[in-house]
Structures are given as C-alpha cells and as structure tokens.
XYZ file of C-alpha atoms in Angstrom:
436
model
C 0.000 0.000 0.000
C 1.410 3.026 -1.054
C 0.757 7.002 -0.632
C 2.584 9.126 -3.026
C 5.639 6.801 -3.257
C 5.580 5.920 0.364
C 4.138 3.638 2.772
C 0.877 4.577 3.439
C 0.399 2.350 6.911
C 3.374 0.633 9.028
C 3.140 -1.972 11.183
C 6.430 -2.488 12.553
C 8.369 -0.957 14.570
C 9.468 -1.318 18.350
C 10.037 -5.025 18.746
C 7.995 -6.981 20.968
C 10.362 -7.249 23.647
C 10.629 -3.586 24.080
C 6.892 -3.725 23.702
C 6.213 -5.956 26.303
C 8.505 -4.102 29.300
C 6.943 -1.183 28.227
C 3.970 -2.318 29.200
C 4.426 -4.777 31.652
C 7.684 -5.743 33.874
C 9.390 -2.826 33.596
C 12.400 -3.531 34.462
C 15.914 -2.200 33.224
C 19.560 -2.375 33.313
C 21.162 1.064 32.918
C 22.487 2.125 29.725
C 25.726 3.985 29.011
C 25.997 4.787 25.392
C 29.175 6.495 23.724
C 32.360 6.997 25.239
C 32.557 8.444 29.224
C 35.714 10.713 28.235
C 35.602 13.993 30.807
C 34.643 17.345 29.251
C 35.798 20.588 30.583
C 33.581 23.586 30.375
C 30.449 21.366 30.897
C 27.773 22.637 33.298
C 26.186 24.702 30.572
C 29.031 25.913 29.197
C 31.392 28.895 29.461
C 30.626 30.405 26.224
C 32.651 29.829 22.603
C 32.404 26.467 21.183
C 34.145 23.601 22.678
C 35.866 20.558 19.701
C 33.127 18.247 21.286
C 29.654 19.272 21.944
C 28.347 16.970 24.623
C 24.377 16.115 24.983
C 23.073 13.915 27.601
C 19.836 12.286 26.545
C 17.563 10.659 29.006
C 14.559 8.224 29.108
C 13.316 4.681 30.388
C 16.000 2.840 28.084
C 14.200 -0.841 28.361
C 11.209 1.070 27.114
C 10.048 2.117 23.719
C 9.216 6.060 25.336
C 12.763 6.269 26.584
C 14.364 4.172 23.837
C 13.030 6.131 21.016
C 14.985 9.000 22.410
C 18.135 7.816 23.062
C 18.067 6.683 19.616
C 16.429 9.724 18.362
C 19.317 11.823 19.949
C 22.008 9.522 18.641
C 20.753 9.373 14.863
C 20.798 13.250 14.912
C 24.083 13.957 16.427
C 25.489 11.305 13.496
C 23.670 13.003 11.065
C 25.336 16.084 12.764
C 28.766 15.127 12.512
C 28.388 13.501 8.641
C 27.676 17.109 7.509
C 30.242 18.961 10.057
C 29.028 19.168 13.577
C 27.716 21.659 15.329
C 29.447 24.888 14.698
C 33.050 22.499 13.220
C 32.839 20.742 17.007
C 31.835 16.465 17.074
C 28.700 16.388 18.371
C 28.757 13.604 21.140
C 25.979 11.992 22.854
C 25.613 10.242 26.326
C 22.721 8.437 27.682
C 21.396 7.890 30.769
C 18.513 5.206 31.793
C 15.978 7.070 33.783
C 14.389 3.575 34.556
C 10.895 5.531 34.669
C 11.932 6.041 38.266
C 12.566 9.398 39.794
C 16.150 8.985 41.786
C 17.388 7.133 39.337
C 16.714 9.926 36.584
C 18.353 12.493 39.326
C 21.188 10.344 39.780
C 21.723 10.191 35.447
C 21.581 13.771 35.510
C 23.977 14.405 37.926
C 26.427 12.399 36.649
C 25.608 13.849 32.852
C 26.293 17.579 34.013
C 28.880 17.477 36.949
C 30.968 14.380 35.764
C 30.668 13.880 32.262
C 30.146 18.127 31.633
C 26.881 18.186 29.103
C 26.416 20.843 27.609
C 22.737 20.735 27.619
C 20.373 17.280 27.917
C 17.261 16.038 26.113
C 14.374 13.723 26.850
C 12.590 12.502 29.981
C 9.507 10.702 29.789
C 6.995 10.802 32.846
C 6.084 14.071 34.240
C 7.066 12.309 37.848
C 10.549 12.126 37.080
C 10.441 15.576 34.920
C 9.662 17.098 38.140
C 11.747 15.423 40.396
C 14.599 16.568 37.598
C 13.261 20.510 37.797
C 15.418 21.031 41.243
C 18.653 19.648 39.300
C 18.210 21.629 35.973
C 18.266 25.082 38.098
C 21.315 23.758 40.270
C 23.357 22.752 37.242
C 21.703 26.049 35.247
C 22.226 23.535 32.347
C 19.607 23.501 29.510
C 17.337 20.986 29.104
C 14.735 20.018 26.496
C 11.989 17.604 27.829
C 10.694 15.169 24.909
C 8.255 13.200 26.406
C 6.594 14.709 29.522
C 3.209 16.439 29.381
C 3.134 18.116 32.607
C 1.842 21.706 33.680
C 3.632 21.749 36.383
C 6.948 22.609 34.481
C 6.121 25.518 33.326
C 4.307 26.739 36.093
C 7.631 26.865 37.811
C 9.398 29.216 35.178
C 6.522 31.103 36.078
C 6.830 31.475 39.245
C 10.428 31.588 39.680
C 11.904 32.430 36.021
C 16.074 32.988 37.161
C 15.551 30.083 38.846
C 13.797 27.544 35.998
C 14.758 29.416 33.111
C 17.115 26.417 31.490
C 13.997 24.549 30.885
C 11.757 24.441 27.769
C 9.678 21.638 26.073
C 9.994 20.862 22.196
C 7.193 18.207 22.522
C 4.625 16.821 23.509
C 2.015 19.256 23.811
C 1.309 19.871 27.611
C -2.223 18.246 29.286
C -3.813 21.530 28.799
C -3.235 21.585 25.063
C -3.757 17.486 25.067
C -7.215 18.230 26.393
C -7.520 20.862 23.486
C -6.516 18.450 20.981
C -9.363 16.167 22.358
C -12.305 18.368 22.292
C -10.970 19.861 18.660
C -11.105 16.049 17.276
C -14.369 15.335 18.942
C -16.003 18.252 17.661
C -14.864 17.073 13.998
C -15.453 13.394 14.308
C -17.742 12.600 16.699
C -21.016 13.493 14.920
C -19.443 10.894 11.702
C -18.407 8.188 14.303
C -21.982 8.073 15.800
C -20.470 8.883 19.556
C -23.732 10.785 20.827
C -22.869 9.260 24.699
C -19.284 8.945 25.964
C -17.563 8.158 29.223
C -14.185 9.245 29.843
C -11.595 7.154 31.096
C -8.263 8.523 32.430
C -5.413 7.016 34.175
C -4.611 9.065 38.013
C -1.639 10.296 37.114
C -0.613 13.988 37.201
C -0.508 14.089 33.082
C -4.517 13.806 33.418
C -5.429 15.715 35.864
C -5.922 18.950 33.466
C -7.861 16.858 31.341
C -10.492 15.301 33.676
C -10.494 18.420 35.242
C -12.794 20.031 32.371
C -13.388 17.746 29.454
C -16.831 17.326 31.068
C -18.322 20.657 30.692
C -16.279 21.164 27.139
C -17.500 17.830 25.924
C -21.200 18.561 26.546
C -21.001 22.509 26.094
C -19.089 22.036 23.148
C -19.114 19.056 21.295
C -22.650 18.426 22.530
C -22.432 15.436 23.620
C -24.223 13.627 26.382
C -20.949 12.398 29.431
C -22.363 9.528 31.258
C -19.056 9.377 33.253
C -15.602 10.567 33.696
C -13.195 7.772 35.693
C -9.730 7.997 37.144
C -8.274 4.883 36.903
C -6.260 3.814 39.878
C -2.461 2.923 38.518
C -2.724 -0.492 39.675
C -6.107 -1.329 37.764
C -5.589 -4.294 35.913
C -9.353 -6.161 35.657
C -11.496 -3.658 33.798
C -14.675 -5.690 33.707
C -16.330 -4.157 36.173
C -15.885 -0.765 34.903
C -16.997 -1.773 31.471
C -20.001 -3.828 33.281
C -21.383 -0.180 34.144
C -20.111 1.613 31.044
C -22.042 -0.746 29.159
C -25.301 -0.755 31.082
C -25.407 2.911 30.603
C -25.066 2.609 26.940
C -22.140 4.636 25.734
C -21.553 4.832 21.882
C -17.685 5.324 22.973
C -14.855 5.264 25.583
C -12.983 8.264 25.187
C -9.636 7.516 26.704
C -6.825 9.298 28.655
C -4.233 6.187 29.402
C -0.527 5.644 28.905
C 0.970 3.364 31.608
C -2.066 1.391 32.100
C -3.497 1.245 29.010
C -2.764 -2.306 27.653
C -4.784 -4.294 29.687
C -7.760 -1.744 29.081
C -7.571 -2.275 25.323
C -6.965 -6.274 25.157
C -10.058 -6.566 27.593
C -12.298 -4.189 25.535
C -11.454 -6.129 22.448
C -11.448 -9.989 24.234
C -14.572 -8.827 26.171
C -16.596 -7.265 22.697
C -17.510 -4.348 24.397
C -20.805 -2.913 21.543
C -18.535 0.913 22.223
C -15.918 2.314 20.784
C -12.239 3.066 22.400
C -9.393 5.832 21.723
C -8.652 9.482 22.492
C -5.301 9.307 24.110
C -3.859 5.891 24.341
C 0.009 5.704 24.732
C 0.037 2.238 23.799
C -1.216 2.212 20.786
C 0.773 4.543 19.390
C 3.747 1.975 18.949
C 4.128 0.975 15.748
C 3.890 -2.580 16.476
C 1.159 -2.529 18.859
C -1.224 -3.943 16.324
C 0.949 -6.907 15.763
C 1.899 -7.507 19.815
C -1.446 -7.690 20.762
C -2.236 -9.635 17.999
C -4.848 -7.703 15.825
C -6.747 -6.462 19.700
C -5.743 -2.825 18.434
C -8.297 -2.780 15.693
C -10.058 0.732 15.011
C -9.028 2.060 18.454
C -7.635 5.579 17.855
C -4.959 7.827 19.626
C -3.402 11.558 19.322
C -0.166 11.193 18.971
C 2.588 13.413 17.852
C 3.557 12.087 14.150
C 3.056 8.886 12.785
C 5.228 7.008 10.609
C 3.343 7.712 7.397
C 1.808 11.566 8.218
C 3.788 13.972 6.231
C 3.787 16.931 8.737
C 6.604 18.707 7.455
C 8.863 17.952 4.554
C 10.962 16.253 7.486
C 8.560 13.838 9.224
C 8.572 11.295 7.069
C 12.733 11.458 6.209
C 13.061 10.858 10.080
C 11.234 7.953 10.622
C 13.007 6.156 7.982
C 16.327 7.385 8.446
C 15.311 5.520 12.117
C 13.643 2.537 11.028
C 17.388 2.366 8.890
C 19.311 2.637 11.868
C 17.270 0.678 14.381
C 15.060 -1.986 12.310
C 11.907 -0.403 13.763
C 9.866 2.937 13.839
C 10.093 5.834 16.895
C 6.978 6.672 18.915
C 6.055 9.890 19.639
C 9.178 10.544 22.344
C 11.543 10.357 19.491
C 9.986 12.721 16.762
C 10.324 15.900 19.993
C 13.910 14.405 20.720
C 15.299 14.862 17.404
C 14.003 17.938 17.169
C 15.204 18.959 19.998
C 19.003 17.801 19.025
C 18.321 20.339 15.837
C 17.212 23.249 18.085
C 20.326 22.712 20.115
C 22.142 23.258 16.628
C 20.928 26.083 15.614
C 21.081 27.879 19.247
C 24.690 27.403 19.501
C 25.608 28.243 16.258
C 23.340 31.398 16.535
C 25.088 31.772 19.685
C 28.861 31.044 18.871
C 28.222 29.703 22.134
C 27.886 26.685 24.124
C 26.706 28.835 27.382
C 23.960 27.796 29.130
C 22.469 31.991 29.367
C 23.218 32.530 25.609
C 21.306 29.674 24.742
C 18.224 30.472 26.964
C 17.948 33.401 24.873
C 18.496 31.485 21.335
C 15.440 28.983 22.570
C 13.303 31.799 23.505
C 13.512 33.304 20.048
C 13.513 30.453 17.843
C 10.774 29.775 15.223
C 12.066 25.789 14.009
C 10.337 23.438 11.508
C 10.389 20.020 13.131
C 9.210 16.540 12.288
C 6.510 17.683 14.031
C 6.035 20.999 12.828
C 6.413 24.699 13.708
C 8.387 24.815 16.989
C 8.156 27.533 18.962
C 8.522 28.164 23.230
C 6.017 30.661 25.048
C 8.077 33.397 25.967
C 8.899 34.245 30.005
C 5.309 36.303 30.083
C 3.373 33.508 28.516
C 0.955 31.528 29.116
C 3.074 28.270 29.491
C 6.601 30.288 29.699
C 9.218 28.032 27.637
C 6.603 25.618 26.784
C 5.808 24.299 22.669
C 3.114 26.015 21.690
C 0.064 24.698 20.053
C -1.988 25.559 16.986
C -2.393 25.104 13.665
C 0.595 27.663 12.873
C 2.602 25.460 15.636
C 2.452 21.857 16.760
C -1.105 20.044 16.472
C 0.035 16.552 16.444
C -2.506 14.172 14.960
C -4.898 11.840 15.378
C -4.827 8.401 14.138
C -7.057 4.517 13.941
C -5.756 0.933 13.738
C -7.323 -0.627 10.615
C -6.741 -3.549 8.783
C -4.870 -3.493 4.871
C -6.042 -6.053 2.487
C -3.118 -8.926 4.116
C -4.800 -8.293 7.286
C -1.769 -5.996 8.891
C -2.384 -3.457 11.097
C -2.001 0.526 9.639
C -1.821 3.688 11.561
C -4.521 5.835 9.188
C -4.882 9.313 9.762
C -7.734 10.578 10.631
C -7.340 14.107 11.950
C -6.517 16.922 11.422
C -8.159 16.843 7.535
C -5.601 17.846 5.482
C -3.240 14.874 6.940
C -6.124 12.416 6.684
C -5.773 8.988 5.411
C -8.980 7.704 5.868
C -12.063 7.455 7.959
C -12.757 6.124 11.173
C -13.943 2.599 11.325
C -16.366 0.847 13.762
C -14.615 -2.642 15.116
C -15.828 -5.183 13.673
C -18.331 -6.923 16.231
C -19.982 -3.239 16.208
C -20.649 -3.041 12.614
C-alpha cells in the first residue's frame, strides 16, 4: 500500500520485547551509550564552542518512550557530525537510563552535568521524574529540552520563579492543557461521523490527566454536545477492567474516550477480548507503537490515539525522512518521544551556532527566540510572560500533532490511518468489527 511513493500504513516498529517491558515488567539495566571521556567547560558551558559538543539524553531505556529517544538523539548527532558538527565541534551523545523512576533519573543527571560536563540534555519521559529533575536543571543552570513529559507543572515553575527555571523548555509533547484541546478539537470534527452521541471518559490518576479530567466534562457537553455519562480515574494499579466496562455498558455509551498511557494495555486487550458494543481511543500511549497492532495480535483494531507524528503523516517535509532514516538505523519505527527528541538535538544546533556559544544563558535566549520546523512541525517556546513560559506552543501555525485509527490493509496488517486533522487524513474512522 502506497501514498505518493511511500508507505501509506506501518506496522512495525518497536520489537515486541521492548513492547512488552513497556507495558508490563518494567524492568531495566542502565544504559551507558558512547564513550565516558571527561569534558571541561560542561555545566552549561562557558561560552565559545568547545571541539566536542556533549548532549546527555535521558529516558526509560528498556522502554520504547525512553528508547526512542536515546536513539532519536544519537541518529541526529550522526547526522550532525556527517555534515560537520555543530558549529566544526563532534557532536557527542551520552545516555542515561531514567528507569521511569525518579532517583534514578536524578542520579543520570547528575552524573551527565557534573561528571561527564553536558552541555545541555534532552528527553525525559513521565512528568514524575520531569519534576523530580526541575530542582537539578536550576542547580546545574544547564539547559534541558523535555521530549516526552506532558506536565503543567513545568512551566508553572518558570513562572513562578523564572532565574531560577529558566534552562527549561519543552519541544514536545504538547502539555495536558493543550492534550485536552486536541481532544475536544477532534471530537467536535469526528464525533457526529463516528456516531459517539454518549461517551464516558476514562483517564489514568496520574498527574498528566489531571488537566484533562479536570474540564473535558463541561467542554464535551457545552461544546461538542455530547451527552458524558461518566468521567473515571483509573487507579495505577487497575488491571481487571470488567467491572468498569459492566457499568459503562449498562449505561449505553456509543464510545470510551480515553486518557491512558501506563495502564493502558490491559484496558484495550479486555475491551477487544470482552466485545464491548462501544468504541475506544482518544489518548492511548500504547497504541501509538508501531507494532502494537501486531503484539497484541490484531486487539488494536479501530481504536484511535493523538499522537505526535506517525510514521506515514507527512507533517513537514521532514517527518517522514526521520522515521526512515530511524527505522534504517534501528530496524523499527520511533513513537512519539523520538519525533520531539530529534528535534530537539536540531534546536540545540541552531542555538549554539546562533550563539557562537555553548553557554547555558546565551542559549536560553536562542530557545526563547527560535521559530524551528520540526518533524513535528512549527516549533516555537512561550516566551517568560506567557501563558506556558518556555513551553511548545500549540496551533495550527505550531504543533497540532494528529490523530490516528488501527485498521486492517487487504493482508490483514495493522495501519496507523490518519484521521485528523483533515488535510493529513488517510482515511475514515472505522467501527470494530463486532460493532458493525
């Protein structure tokens, strides 16, 4: 299948390995990628450009969040150095396994800025350990771009205290705020076609959600105009959901519009094993993994997520270039984490060479000025006054990211089809199949 010369739906991607500690086990060794040589000048930098640029880049390495942006980093600093480095200087990167757990992504960081001298760090996914990280970032006043966490909370602190948080700025995703936008934008657009007159909501308690459930309720019915027979916080630990669809199904939803990343999995499966006559998606982290369809063995079908970029959606001139350049390197597709971390990597490029400097306050500036076209489109930071100070902003001029289903090709494999925003659309949503 084939969309102006290129794949129009991929189904692989992250193995299943990676797939299933993502979503399951968990557990992780820690990962120390590229050489541990000490660099002077580190801490942010004294200004002027060292003859190695160091990065740190951070994430849950056994998982396919954290691993796409290792990965993501490393492909862009070797495209950096094939076509002459940042500024002349090697670009080198070092990673650190956050192991999704708070002191251990302290710990990384630590040892990225005061031992191996970074010059500035990507990634981090979980707003838990983003926060626990916001502390370190102003005592190393060492800039960081966050690719992966979705939290308010981040830059709520710049606001309240900007000498003090200034080194931090998010390239992607869009924050819970501007997730919750993205929601009620796609709902208003596709819910009426879809046949989703009654919804309940279903969100995981975590701190990502909590600006969602917070108002999709009133937005949802004032609107979208829909009717909200309920809107759940899922304890973290939930893993039977019979019960819950027991009720959601004796109050006769037409869909189950979701809010779920690390508890997600066991919702879908048992929504698909179970039959359930409603629909599922909205945000689902899980599903965004290019192999998800395959791992849970076809369970995936027509369930829908936002997610930043998809393989296949040509967002810029650059989205699609990036996900093969690394499906090349890696023998599978990025999720979402990885399209905002090598972006990032870029933004960090042009900074310093706008710059001439590697300094941590020359570069603050640079980031609060920049206007870059991403993989996932227009990148820009609110400025110190903003609504969001240092955080992407969202729009159709910015980032949007994109809304996608699971449907079945011809051979039965599983394809990511766009089906939001419109002018990225790859086809219409599809009931699953016991509901048609």
């Amino acid at each position: 299948m084939v969309n102006n010369g290129k794949p129009k739906g991929v189904a692989s991607g992250v193995d299943r390995r990676s797939f299933l500690k993502a979503t399951g086990a968990g557990s992780a060794t820690v990962a120390l990628a590229g050489c541990t040589e000490t660099i002077t000048g580190g801490g942010g930098g004294d200004g002027g450009i060292p003859d190695t640029i160091t990065i740190g880049a951070m994430g849950p390495a056994d998982a396919p969040f954290g691993d796409s942006i290792l990965k993501s980093a490393q492909l862009a600093a070797d495209e950096m150095n094939e076509n002459g480095g940042i500024a002349g200087a090697d670009v080198e990167v070092l990673t650190r396994d956050t192991m999704d757990q708070p002191s251990t992504a302290r710990t990384g960081y630590q040892e990225l800025t005061s031992t191996e001298g970074a010059h500035a760090t990507v990634g981090i996914f979980g707003s838990e350990q983003l926060l626990a990280l916001m502390p370190e970032f102003a005592s190393a006043e060492t800039v960081h771009l966050t690719a992966g966490a979705a939290s308010t909370e981040a830059p709520a602190l710049v606001a309240d205290d900007y000498e003090t948080n200034k080194y931090w700025f998010r390239v992607g995703p869009v924050n819970s705020v501007f997730l919750l936008e993205a929601m009620i934008q796609y709902a208003g657009s596709q819910f009426e076609a879809m046949g989703w007159e009654t919804v309940a909501v279903l969100a995981e308690d975590y701190k990502w959600t909590e600006p969602i459930t917070s108002d999709i309720e009133s937005r949802l019915v004032d609107e979208v105009g829909v009717d909200v027979v309920d809107v759940r916080r899922v304890a973290s630990g939930t893993e039977d959901f019979t019960p819950v669809y027991d009720q959601l199904e004796a109050s006769d939803i037409d869909g189950a519009f979701t809010a779920l990343a690390h508890t997600g999995t066991n919702s879908l499966v048992q929504w698909a094993q179970q039959q359930r006559p409603f629909g599922y998606g909205g945000i689902h982290v899980p599903t965004q993994l290019p192999s998800f369809y395959s791992a849970t063995q076809g369970a995936a079908i027509s369930t829908f997520s936002q997610t930043t970029a998809t393989p296949t959606s040509e967002i810029t001139d650059k989205t699609i270039p990036y996900a093969e350049a690394f499906n090349e390197a890696n023998d599978g597709y990025p999720v979402y984490t990885g399209y905002s971390a090598y972006d990032a990597m870029y933004m960090l490029k042009e900074a310093i060479e706008s710059a001439e400097s590697v300094n941590s306050d020359d570069l603050v500036t640079e980031l609060e000025n920049i206007s870059y076209t991403g993989t996932a489109g227009n990148i820009e930071f609110f400025g110190q006054d903003g609504e969001f100070p240092h955080d992407v902003r969202f729009g159709e001029d910015y980032t949007t990211g994109v809304f996608f289903q699971w449907q079945a090709d011809s051979e039965g494999n599983g394809v990511q089809e766009v089906l939001w925003p419109d002018n990225l659309a790859t086809g219409e949503y599809v009931p699953a199949p016991w509901n048609q």
